[in-house]
């Protein structure tokens, strides 16, 4: 299988904070091991030396990535590579890819991977636009472009059962039927972030929690900050908050200044340390491994979280709001509906050694089917 993997890198200056790049960097070598001939077209090379690389420009904003796919460049690219499969990691670009294939006279299957859903569902079933893609009222246009992309795909790949249900429902409301082309292919775990749960240090009455998610407002960072205040005041818990972005460009700050605002707010809290991995995966691992448990984001419409999997692979139990994929994936003992419940779970993890050991093992076990080789096999099966 000759596979062209189109990758938009939204954080080229801090690749460790770009989940799409991390996904490709882990998956494409495993696809190559499985016999695929893979070329990645991206602003930076992903995968190992066996994976082909075609350099592309990094879009300056998230809206350029969705509305300016660069049709001329796509035509030239498919003429050179002559792929049998094109993976569109920006689903909105699928119609342009279809047009490029027609113009280049190349017959290839288009697979759209839904790394990000531009919507969520309220408890009453209402479809709500993602606020992070609604600057200037563009949210509805992004949603329609996403639906057009789904319609142009031969395969639609999603992370989880939750994401499959949401994507199918949203597409149907816009007149797009994806039932026959939908496949679940979760993201691979990073084998550098895996250890035997027997090596995990059990808390002795005090624990360190880690929050390793982007500090955007739409990730529910304000709700996390409120919980952090409660944990500092009421639980034998200290917190490490990851600053994954470092210094962002003025253009990205102009579009959304919330990460900088929340970083300063969290740094001012008692018993909270803001730490940076400086873009170093080894340092990132060490920061996670020095904690006892993770805290999931409060993001509405969360279809998957590689940061949650990072913690679990290291044997860290993750506490989470009972919502979205988190409610599908996290052990029920660690899910909460209220801040009172979250504090109680954190206290128990810090003080009940047996409870902690059980959930450290369960956390690790929940990632065992996510090795790059296993995910690559599921991925290729979906593309056949």
PDB file of C-alpha atoms in Angstrom, residues 15-133:
ATOM      1  CA  UNK A  15       6.382  19.737  18.394  1.00  0.00           C
ATOM      2  CA  UNK A  16       6.014  18.004  21.757  1.00  0.00           C
ATOM      3  CA  UNK A  17       2.763  19.967  22.241  1.00  0.00           C
ATOM      4  CA  UNK A  18       1.327  18.933  18.865  1.00  0.00           C
ATOM      5  CA  UNK A  19      -0.718  15.759  19.294  1.00  0.00           C
ATOM      6  CA  UNK A  20      -1.139  15.295  15.528  1.00  0.00           C
ATOM      7  CA  UNK A  21       2.624  15.296  15.030  1.00  0.00           C
ATOM      8  CA  UNK A  22       3.157  12.921  17.954  1.00  0.00           C
ATOM      9  CA  UNK A  23       0.511  10.605  16.484  1.00  0.00           C
ATOM     10  CA  UNK A  24       2.277  10.573  13.095  1.00  0.00           C
ATOM     11  CA  UNK A  25       5.723  10.205  14.634  1.00  0.00           C
ATOM     12  CA  UNK A  26       4.569   7.073  16.488  1.00  0.00           C
ATOM     13  CA  UNK A  27       2.289   5.589  13.826  1.00  0.00           C
ATOM     14  CA  UNK A  28       4.121   6.007  10.522  1.00  0.00           C
ATOM     15  CA  UNK A  29       7.138   3.834  11.443  1.00  0.00           C
ATOM     16  CA  UNK A  30       4.708   1.135  12.621  1.00  0.00           C
ATOM     17  CA  UNK A  31       2.823   1.386   9.322  1.00  0.00           C
ATOM     18  CA  UNK A  32       6.152   0.959   7.534  1.00  0.00           C
ATOM     19  CA  UNK A  33       6.945  -2.087   9.683  1.00  0.00           C
ATOM     20  CA  UNK A  34       3.594  -3.520   8.574  1.00  0.00           C
ATOM     21  CA  UNK A  35       4.558  -3.219   4.901  1.00  0.00           C
ATOM     22  CA  UNK A  36       3.089   0.142   3.871  1.00  0.00           C
ATOM     23  CA  UNK A  37       5.111   2.598   1.777  1.00  0.00           C
ATOM     24  CA  UNK A  38       4.484   5.847   3.655  1.00  0.00           C
ATOM     25  CA  UNK A  39       5.200   9.443   2.671  1.00  0.00           C
ATOM     26  CA  UNK A  40       4.418  12.220   5.152  1.00  0.00           C
ATOM     27  CA  UNK A  41       3.667  15.654   3.707  1.00  0.00           C
ATOM     28  CA  UNK A  42       4.097  18.124   6.567  1.00  0.00           C
ATOM     29  CA  UNK A  43       6.017  21.211   7.682  1.00  0.00           C
ATOM     30  CA  UNK A  44       8.455  18.934   9.571  1.00  0.00           C
ATOM     31  CA  UNK A  45       9.499  15.325   9.065  1.00  0.00           C
ATOM     32  CA  UNK A  46       7.706  12.721  11.172  1.00  0.00           C
ATOM     33  CA  UNK A  47       8.637   9.082  11.639  1.00  0.00           C
ATOM     34  CA  UNK A  48      12.030   7.507  11.000  1.00  0.00           C
ATOM     35  CA  UNK A  49      14.298   7.589   7.958  1.00  0.00           C
ATOM     36  CA  UNK A  50      12.287   4.868   6.194  1.00  0.00           C
ATOM     37  CA  UNK A  51       9.283   7.204   6.029  1.00  0.00           C
ATOM     38  CA  UNK A  52       9.287   9.501   3.011  1.00  0.00           C
ATOM     39  CA  UNK A  53       8.989  13.246   3.587  1.00  0.00           C
ATOM     40  CA  UNK A  54       7.522  16.008   1.448  1.00  0.00           C
ATOM     41  CA  UNK A  55       7.908  19.469   3.048  1.00  0.00           C
ATOM     42  CA  UNK A  56       4.860  21.729   3.140  1.00  0.00           C
ATOM     43  CA  UNK A  57       4.236  25.173   4.615  1.00  0.00           C
ATOM     44  CA  UNK A  58       2.818  25.478   8.108  1.00  0.00           C
ATOM     45  CA  UNK A  59      -0.472  27.432   8.032  1.00  0.00           C
ATOM     46  CA  UNK A  60      -0.194  30.575  10.160  1.00  0.00           C
ATOM     47  CA  UNK A  61      -3.629  30.045  11.752  1.00  0.00           C
ATOM     48  CA  UNK A  62      -6.067  27.201  12.418  1.00  0.00           C
ATOM     49  CA  UNK A  63      -8.472  28.776   9.930  1.00  0.00           C
ATOM     50  CA  UNK A  64      -5.932  28.721   7.090  1.00  0.00           C
ATOM     51  CA  UNK A  65      -5.529  25.002   7.798  1.00  0.00           C
ATOM     52  CA  UNK A  66      -9.271  24.515   7.267  1.00  0.00           C
ATOM     53  CA  UNK A  67     -10.092  26.943   4.454  1.00  0.00           C
ATOM     54  CA  UNK A  68      -6.891  27.177   2.395  1.00  0.00           C
ATOM     55  CA  UNK A  69      -5.804  23.619   1.526  1.00  0.00           C
ATOM     56  CA  UNK A  70      -3.491  24.715  -1.316  1.00  0.00           C
ATOM     57  CA  UNK A  71      -5.025  22.900  -4.278  1.00  0.00           C
ATOM     58  CA  UNK A  72      -2.116  23.588  -6.662  1.00  0.00           C
ATOM     59  CA  UNK A  73       0.316  22.029  -4.220  1.00  0.00           C
ATOM     60  CA  UNK A  74      -1.960  19.026  -3.685  1.00  0.00           C
ATOM     61  CA  UNK A  75      -2.137  18.345  -7.415  1.00  0.00           C
ATOM     62  CA  UNK A  76       1.657  18.455  -7.755  1.00  0.00           C
ATOM     63  CA  UNK A  77       2.059  16.234  -4.700  1.00  0.00           C
ATOM     64  CA  UNK A  78      -0.279  13.462  -5.813  1.00  0.00           C
ATOM     65  CA  UNK A  79       1.248  13.490  -9.294  1.00  0.00           C
ATOM     66  CA  UNK A  80       4.681  12.869  -7.766  1.00  0.00           C
ATOM     67  CA  UNK A  81       3.686  10.301  -5.148  1.00  0.00           C
ATOM     68  CA  UNK A  82       0.863   8.549  -7.040  1.00  0.00           C
ATOM     69  CA  UNK A  83      -0.647   7.267  -3.783  1.00  0.00           C
ATOM     70  CA  UNK A  84      -3.120   4.441  -3.414  1.00  0.00           C
ATOM     71  CA  UNK A  85      -4.405   5.988  -0.167  1.00  0.00           C
ATOM     72  CA  UNK A  86      -4.389   9.614   0.992  1.00  0.00           C
ATOM     73  CA  UNK A  87      -4.860  10.236   4.708  1.00  0.00           C
ATOM     74  CA  UNK A  88      -6.386  13.644   5.398  1.00  0.00           C
ATOM     75  CA  UNK A  89      -5.630  14.575   8.988  1.00  0.00           C
ATOM     76  CA  UNK A  90      -7.482  17.839   8.401  1.00  0.00           C
ATOM     77  CA  UNK A  91     -10.886  16.437   7.399  1.00  0.00           C
ATOM     78  CA  UNK A  92     -11.982  19.787   5.959  1.00  0.00           C
ATOM     79  CA  UNK A  93      -9.346  19.367   3.215  1.00  0.00           C
ATOM     80  CA  UNK A  94     -10.903  16.152   1.817  1.00  0.00           C
ATOM     81  CA  UNK A  95     -12.974  17.859  -0.947  1.00  0.00           C
ATOM     82  CA  UNK A  96      -9.833  19.637  -2.181  1.00  0.00           C
ATOM     83  CA  UNK A  97      -7.936  16.325  -2.097  1.00  0.00           C
ATOM     84  CA  UNK A  98     -10.718  14.714  -4.156  1.00  0.00           C
ATOM     85  CA  UNK A  99     -10.479  17.557  -6.681  1.00  0.00           C
ATOM     86  CA  UNK A 100      -6.676  17.229  -6.791  1.00  0.00           C
ATOM     87  CA  UNK A 101      -6.898  13.494  -7.450  1.00  0.00           C
ATOM     88  CA  UNK A 102      -9.322  14.106 -10.325  1.00  0.00           C
ATOM     89  CA  UNK A 103      -7.106  16.786 -11.842  1.00  0.00           C
ATOM     90  CA  UNK A 104      -3.978  14.642 -11.479  1.00  0.00           C
ATOM     91  CA  UNK A 105      -5.740  11.547 -12.869  1.00  0.00           C
ATOM     92  CA  UNK A 106      -4.776   9.541  -9.789  1.00  0.00           C
ATOM     93  CA  UNK A 107      -7.199   6.992  -8.382  1.00  0.00           C
ATOM     94  CA  UNK A 108      -6.735   6.846  -4.609  1.00  0.00           C
ATOM     95  CA  UNK A 109      -8.858   6.185  -1.552  1.00  0.00           C
ATOM     96  CA  UNK A 110      -9.287   9.159   0.810  1.00  0.00           C
ATOM     97  CA  UNK A 111      -9.300   8.472   4.540  1.00  0.00           C
ATOM     98  CA  UNK A 112     -10.189  11.314   6.878  1.00  0.00           C
ATOM     99  CA  UNK A 113      -8.884  11.039  10.444  1.00  0.00           C
ATOM    100  CA  UNK A 114     -11.018  13.036  12.886  1.00  0.00           C
ATOM    101  CA  UNK A 115      -8.274  14.208  15.218  1.00  0.00           C
ATOM    102  CA  UNK A 116     -10.486  17.045  16.375  1.00  0.00           C
ATOM    103  CA  UNK A 117     -14.269  17.452  16.409  1.00  0.00           C
ATOM    104  CA  UNK A 118     -15.465  21.044  15.846  1.00  0.00           C
ATOM    105  CA  UNK A 119     -18.580  20.434  17.950  1.00  0.00           C
ATOM    106  CA  UNK A 120     -19.857  18.796  21.105  1.00  0.00           C
ATOM    107  CA  UNK A 121     -23.261  17.752  22.398  1.00  0.00           C
ATOM    108  CA  UNK A 122     -25.061  19.252  25.367  1.00  0.00           C
ATOM    109  CA  UNK A 123     -26.849  16.978  27.838  1.00  0.00           C
ATOM    110  CA  UNK A 124     -30.157  17.668  26.083  1.00  0.00           C
ATOM    111  CA  UNK A 125     -28.723  16.556  22.719  1.00  0.00           C
ATOM    112  CA  UNK A 126     -28.158  20.016  21.255  1.00  0.00           C
ATOM    113  CA  UNK A 127     -25.135  20.256  18.948  1.00  0.00           C
ATOM    114  CA  UNK A 128     -22.844  23.033  20.160  1.00  0.00           C
ATOM    115  CA  UNK A 129     -20.048  24.672  18.185  1.00  0.00           C
ATOM    116  CA  UNK A 130     -16.523  24.441  19.508  1.00  0.00           C
ATOM    117  CA  UNK A 131     -15.752  27.932  20.850  1.00  0.00           C
ATOM    118  CA  UNK A 132     -12.085  27.625  19.853  1.00  0.00           C
ATOM    119  CA  UNK A 133     -13.139  27.563  16.184  1.00  0.00           C
TER     120      UNK A 133
END
